[in-house]
Coordinates of C-alpha atoms and ligand atoms in Angstrom, one line a residue:
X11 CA 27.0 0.0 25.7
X12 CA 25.1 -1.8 28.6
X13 CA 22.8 1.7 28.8
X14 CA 22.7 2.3 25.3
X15 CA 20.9 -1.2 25.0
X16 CA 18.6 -1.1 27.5
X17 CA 17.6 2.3 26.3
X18 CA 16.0 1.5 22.7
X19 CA 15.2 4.5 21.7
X20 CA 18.9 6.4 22.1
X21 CA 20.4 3.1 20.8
X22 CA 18.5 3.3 17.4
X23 CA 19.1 7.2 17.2
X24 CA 23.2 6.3 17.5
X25 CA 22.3 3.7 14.5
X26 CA 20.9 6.0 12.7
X27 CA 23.6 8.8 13.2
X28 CA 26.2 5.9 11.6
X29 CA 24.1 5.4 8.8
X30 CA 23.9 8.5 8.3
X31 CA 27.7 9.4 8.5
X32 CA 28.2 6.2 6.0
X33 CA 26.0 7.3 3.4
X34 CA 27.8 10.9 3.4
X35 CA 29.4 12.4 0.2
X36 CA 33.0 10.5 -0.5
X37 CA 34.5 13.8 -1.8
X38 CA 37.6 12.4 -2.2
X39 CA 36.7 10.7 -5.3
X40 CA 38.0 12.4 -8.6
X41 CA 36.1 15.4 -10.2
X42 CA 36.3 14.7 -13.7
X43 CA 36.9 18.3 -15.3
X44 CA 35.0 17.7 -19.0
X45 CA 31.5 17.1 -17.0
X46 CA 32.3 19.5 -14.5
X47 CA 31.5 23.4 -14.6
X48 CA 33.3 25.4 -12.1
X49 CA 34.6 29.2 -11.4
X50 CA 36.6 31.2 -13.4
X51 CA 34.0 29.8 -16.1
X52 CA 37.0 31.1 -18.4
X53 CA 36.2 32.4 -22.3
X54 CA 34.4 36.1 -20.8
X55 CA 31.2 35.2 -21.2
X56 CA 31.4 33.5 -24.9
X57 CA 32.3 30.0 -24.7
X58 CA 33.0 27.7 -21.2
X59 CA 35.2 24.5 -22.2
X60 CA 32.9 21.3 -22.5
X61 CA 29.3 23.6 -22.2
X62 CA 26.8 25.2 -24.7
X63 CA 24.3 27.2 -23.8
X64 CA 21.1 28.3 -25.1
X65 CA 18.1 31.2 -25.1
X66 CA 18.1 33.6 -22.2
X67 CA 21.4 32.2 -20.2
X68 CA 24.0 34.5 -19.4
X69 CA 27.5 34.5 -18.0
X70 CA 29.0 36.2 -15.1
X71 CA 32.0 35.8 -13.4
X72 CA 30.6 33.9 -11.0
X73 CA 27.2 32.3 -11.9
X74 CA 25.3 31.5 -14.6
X75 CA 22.3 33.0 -15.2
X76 CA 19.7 30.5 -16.8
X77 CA 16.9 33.3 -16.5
X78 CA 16.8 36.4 -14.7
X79 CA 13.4 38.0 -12.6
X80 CA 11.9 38.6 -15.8
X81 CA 8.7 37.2 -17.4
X82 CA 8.8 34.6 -20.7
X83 CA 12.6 34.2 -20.1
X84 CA 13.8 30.2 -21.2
X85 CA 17.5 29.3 -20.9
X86 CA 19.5 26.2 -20.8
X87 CA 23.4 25.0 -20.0
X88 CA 24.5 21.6 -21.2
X89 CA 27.5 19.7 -21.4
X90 CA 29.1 18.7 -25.0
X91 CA 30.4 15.5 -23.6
X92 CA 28.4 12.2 -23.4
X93 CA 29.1 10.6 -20.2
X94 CA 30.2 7.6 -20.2
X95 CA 30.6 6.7 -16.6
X96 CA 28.4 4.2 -14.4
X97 CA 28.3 5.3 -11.6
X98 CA 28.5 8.9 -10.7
X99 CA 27.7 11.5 -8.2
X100 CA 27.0 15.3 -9.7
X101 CA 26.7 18.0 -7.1
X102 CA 25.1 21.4 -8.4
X103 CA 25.6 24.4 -6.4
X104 CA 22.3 27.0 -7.3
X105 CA 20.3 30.0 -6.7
X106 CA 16.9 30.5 -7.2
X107 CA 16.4 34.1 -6.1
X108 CA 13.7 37.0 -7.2
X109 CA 11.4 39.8 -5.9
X110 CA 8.8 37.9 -5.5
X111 CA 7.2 37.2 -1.7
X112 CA 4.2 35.3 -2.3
X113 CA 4.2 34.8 -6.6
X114 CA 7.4 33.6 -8.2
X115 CA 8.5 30.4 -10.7
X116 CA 8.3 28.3 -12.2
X117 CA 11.4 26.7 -11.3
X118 CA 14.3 24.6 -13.1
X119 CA 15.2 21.3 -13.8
X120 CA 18.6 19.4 -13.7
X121 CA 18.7 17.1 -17.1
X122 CA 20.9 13.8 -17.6
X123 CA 19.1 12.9 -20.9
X124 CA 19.4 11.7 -24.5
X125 CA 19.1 15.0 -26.4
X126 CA 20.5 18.4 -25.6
X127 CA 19.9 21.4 -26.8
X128 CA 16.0 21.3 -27.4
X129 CA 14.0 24.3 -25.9
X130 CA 10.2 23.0 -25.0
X131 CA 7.4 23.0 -22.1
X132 CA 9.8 21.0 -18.8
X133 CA 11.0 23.9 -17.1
X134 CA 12.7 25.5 -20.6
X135 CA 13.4 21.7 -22.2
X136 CA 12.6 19.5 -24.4
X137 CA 9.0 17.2 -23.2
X138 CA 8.8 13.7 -24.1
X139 CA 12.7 13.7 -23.3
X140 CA 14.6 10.2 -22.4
X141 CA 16.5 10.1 -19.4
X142 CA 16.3 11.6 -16.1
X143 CA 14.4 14.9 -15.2
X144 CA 15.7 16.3 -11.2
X145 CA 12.9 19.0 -10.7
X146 CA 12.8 22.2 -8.6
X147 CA 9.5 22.8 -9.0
X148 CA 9.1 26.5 -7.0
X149 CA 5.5 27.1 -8.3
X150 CA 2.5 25.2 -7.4
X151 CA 0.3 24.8 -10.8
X152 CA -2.6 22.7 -8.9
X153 CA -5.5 24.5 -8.2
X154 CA -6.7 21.9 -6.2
X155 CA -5.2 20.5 -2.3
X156 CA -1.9 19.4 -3.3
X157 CA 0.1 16.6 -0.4
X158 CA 3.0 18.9 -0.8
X159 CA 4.5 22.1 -0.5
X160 CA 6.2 24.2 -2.6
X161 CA 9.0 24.6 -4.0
X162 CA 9.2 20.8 -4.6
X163 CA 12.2 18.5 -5.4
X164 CA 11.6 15.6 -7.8
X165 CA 12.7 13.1 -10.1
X166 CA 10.8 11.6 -13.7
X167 CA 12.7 8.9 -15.7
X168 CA 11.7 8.8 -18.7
X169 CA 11.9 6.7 -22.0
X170 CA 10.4 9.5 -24.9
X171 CA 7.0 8.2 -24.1
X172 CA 5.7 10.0 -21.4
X173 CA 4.1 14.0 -21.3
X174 CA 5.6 16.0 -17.8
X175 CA 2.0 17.6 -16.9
X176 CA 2.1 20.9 -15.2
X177 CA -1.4 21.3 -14.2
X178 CA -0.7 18.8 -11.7
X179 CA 3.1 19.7 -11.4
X180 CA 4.5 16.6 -12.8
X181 CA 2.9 14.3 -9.5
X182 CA 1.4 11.4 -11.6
X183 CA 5.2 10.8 -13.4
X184 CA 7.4 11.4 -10.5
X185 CA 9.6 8.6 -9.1
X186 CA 9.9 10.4 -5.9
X187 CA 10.0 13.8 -4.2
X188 CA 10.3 16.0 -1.5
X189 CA 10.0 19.3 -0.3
X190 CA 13.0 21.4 -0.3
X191 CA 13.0 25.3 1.0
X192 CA 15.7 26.3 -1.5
X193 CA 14.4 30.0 -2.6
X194 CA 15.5 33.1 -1.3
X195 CA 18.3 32.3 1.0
X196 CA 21.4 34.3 1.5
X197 CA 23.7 31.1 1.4
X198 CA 25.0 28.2 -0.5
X199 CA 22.4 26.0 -1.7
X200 CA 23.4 22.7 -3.5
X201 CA 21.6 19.5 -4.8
X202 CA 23.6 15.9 -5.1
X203 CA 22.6 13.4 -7.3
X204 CA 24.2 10.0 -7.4
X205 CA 23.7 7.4 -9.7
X206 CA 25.1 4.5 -8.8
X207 CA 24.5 0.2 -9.4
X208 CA 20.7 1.4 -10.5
X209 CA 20.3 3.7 -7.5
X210 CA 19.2 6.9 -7.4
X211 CA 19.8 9.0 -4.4
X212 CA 18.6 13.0 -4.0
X213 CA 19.9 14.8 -1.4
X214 CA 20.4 18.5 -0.4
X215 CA 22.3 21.1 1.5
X216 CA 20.3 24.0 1.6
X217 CA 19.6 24.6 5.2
X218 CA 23.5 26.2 5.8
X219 CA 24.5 23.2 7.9
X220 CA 27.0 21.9 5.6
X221 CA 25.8 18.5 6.0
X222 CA 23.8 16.4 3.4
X223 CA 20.1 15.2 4.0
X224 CA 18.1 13.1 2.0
X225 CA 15.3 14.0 -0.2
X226 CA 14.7 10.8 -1.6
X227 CA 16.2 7.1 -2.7
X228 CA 14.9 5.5 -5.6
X229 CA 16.1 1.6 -6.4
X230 CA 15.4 0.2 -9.8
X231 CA 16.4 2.7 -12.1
X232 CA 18.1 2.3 -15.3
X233 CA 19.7 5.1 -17.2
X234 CA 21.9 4.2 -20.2
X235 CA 25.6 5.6 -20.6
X236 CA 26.2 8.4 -23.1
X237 CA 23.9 10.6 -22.1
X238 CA 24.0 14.6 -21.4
X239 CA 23.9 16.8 -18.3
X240 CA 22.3 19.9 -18.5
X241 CA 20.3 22.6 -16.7
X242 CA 17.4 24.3 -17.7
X243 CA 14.8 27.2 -16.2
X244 CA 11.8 29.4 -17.0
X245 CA 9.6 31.7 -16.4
X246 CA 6.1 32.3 -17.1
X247 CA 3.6 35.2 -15.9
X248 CA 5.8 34.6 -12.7
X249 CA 9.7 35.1 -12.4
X250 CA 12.7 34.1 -10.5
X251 CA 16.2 34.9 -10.7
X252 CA 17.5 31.1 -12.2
X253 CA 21.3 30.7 -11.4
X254 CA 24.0 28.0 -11.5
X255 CA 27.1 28.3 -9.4
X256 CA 29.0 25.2 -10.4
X257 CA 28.5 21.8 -11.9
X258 CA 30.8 19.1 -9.8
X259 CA 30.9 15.9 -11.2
X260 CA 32.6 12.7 -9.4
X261 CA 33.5 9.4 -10.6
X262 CA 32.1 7.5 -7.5
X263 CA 33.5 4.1 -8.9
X264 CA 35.9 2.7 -11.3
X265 CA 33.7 2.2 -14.7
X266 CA 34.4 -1.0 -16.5
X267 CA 34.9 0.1 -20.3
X268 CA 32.8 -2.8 -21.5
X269 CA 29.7 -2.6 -19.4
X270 CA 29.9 1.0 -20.0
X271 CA 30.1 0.7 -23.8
X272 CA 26.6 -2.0 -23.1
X273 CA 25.3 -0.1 -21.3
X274 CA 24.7 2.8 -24.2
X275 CA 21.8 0.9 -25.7
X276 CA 19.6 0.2 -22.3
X277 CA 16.2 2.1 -22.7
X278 CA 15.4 4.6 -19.1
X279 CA 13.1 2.7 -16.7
X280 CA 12.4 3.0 -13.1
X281 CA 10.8 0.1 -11.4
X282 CA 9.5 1.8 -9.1
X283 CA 6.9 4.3 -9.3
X284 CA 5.6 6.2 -6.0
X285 CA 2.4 4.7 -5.2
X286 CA 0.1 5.4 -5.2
X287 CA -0.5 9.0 -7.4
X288 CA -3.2 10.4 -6.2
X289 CA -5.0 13.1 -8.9
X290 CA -6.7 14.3 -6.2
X291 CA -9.3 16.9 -7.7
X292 CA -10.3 13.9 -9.9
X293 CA -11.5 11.9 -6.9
X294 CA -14.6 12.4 -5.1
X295 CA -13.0 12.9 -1.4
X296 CA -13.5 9.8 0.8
X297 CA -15.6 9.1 3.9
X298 CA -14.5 11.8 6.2
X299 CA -13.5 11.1 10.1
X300 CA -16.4 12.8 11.3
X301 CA -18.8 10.8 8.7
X302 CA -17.2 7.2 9.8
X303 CA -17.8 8.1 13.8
X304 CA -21.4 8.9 13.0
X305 CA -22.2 5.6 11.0
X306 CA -20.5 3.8 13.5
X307 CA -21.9 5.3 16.2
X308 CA -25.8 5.4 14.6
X309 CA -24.5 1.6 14.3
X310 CA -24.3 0.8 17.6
X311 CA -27.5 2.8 18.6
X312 CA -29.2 0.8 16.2
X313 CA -27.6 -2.5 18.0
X314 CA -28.2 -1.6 21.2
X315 CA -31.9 -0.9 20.1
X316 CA -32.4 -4.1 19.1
X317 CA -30.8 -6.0 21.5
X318 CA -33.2 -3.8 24.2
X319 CA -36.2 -4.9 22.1
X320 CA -35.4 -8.0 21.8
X321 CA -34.9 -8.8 25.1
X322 CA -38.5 -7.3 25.8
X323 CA -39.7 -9.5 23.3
X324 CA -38.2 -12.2 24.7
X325 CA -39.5 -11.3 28.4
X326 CA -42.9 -10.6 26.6
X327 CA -43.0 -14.0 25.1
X328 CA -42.1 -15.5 28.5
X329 CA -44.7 -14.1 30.8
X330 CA -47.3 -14.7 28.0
X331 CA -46.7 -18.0 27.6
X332 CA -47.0 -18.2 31.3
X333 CA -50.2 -17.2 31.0
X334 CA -51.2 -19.6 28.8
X335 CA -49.9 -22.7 31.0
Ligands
NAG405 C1 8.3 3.4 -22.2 O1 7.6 3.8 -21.0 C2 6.2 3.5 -21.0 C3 5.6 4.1 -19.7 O2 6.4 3.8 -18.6 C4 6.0 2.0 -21.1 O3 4.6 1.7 -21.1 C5 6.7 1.4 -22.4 O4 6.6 0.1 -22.4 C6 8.1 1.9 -22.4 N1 8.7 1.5 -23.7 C7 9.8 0.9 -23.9 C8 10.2 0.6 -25.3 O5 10.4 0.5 -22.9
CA406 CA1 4.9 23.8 -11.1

């Protein structure tokens, strides 16, 4: 312990390690079935207990198929039951898979929201929605520099007031975000969200480590109770194969009946928005490095010039006024 303290940096790496082990999954809280989707789906492909789906999703035996590598395809999963637990952790095990090396999309979107059911413009779903949007944005609408990669992870709260805008992939709404290299891998890729005392914490497993890391936290956020999970994808003039392995859903805390039954009427609101949003084709590109050295630099030229002048002035002055006594 002596070393580890005189030796900052390893002593903040073990911190970190802990913290990190703390914050780790509790899978050992309950999976509660009626928000949960997992294999054998059960009903051969017509009806899964507790889930409706809608437009181009399909059923197989062991994933479901939200859209397959096929242009214009829209489909959608969602759960029947309103949840009416506080604080929650859902972990969705997916696949986005296609053909496509350099031109795929456009992605798909994890929903825990006020209406169900609704095909529009957010990745298959409904715009304008209330509640929480988790996007997996594989396709990069912005023509211009974007300050992230593709695909993209990230989350928009929502109230029914607000337009998700593609042309600049959703950036100027999102909470939070990172980037996630999720597409075209031959293992498990999952996605956990937890939800819990107004916290919002995104983290993935998609690197075949088994382990958890964070893509983002967000404090501040209010969803209401009685809400609906759901899943949604599409595809445009580009395709992906869009597919859902299993919906796990954990009661990460006792819910208290009452506050859940309050907390039905809250509107969504995130305190917190990222800051700040750049729309970055919008603004005129700043000063660059190179422009800041050379005004600087033509500034001190232009000091040094006068403090050389001045001082031959000064001499000047002297050995005239010499002269004159
Ligand atoms: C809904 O959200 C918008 C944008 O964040 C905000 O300006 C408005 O006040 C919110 N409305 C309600 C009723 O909370
Ligand atoms: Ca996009």
């Amino acid at each position: 312990m002596q070393n580890l303290s005189k030796n900052p940096i390893c002593f903040t790496l073990i911190l970190i390690l802990c913290l990190k082990t703390n914050a780790q999954t509790d899978h050992d809280s309950y999976m509660k079935r009626e928000h949960s989707l997992v294999k054998p789906y059960q009903g051969a492909g017509i009806a899964i207990p507790f889930w409706d789906f809608y437009g181009s999703t399909m059923v197989s035996t062991n994933y479901v198929r939200l859209t397959a590598d096929i242009q214009s395809r829209s489909g959608s999963l969602w759960n029947q039951v309103q949840c009416m637990v506080q604080n929650w952790e859902l972990i969705v095990q997916f696949k986005v898979h296609g053909k496509g090396k350099e031109l795929f999309g456009d992605g798909l979107a994890l929903w825990y929201s006020k209406e169900r059911m609704i095909p529009g413009p957010v990745f298959g779903s409904k715009d304008y929605f209330s509640g929480l949007a988790i996007i997996l944005d594989t396709y990069s609408n912005h023509n211009g520099p974007h300050n992230h990669q593709h695909p993209y992870i990230s989350a928009m709260v929502n109230n029914g007031s607000l337009s998700y805008d593609h042309d600049r992939d959703g950036t100027h709404t999102q909470l939070a975000g990172c980037e996630a290299k999720f597409r075209n891998v031959d293992y498990d890729t999952l996605i956990s969200i937890r939800y819990e005392n107004d916290v919002l914490t995104v983290s993935t497993d998609i690197e075949n480590k088994n382990e958890w890391k964070q893509c983002f936290r967000v404090e501040g956020v209010k969803l209401p109770t009685g809400y609906y999970f759901g899943a949604s994808a599409t595809t445009g003039d580009l395709s992906d194969n869009h597919d859902i392995y299993a919906f796990r859903f954990y009661e990460t805390s006792p819910t208290n009946v009452q506050n859940a039954v309050n907390r039905m009427s809250i509107i969504p609101e995130a305190a917190l928005f990222e800051a700040p949003r750049p729309r970055t084709d919008d603004v005129k590109p700043g000063m660059s490095n190179i422009k800041i050295f050379f005004i600087l630099l033509l500034g001190m030229i232009v000091a040094v010039a006068a403090t050389i002048f001045g001082i031959m002035y000064y001499q000047q002055r002297k050995e005239s006024s010499r002269k004159l006594w």
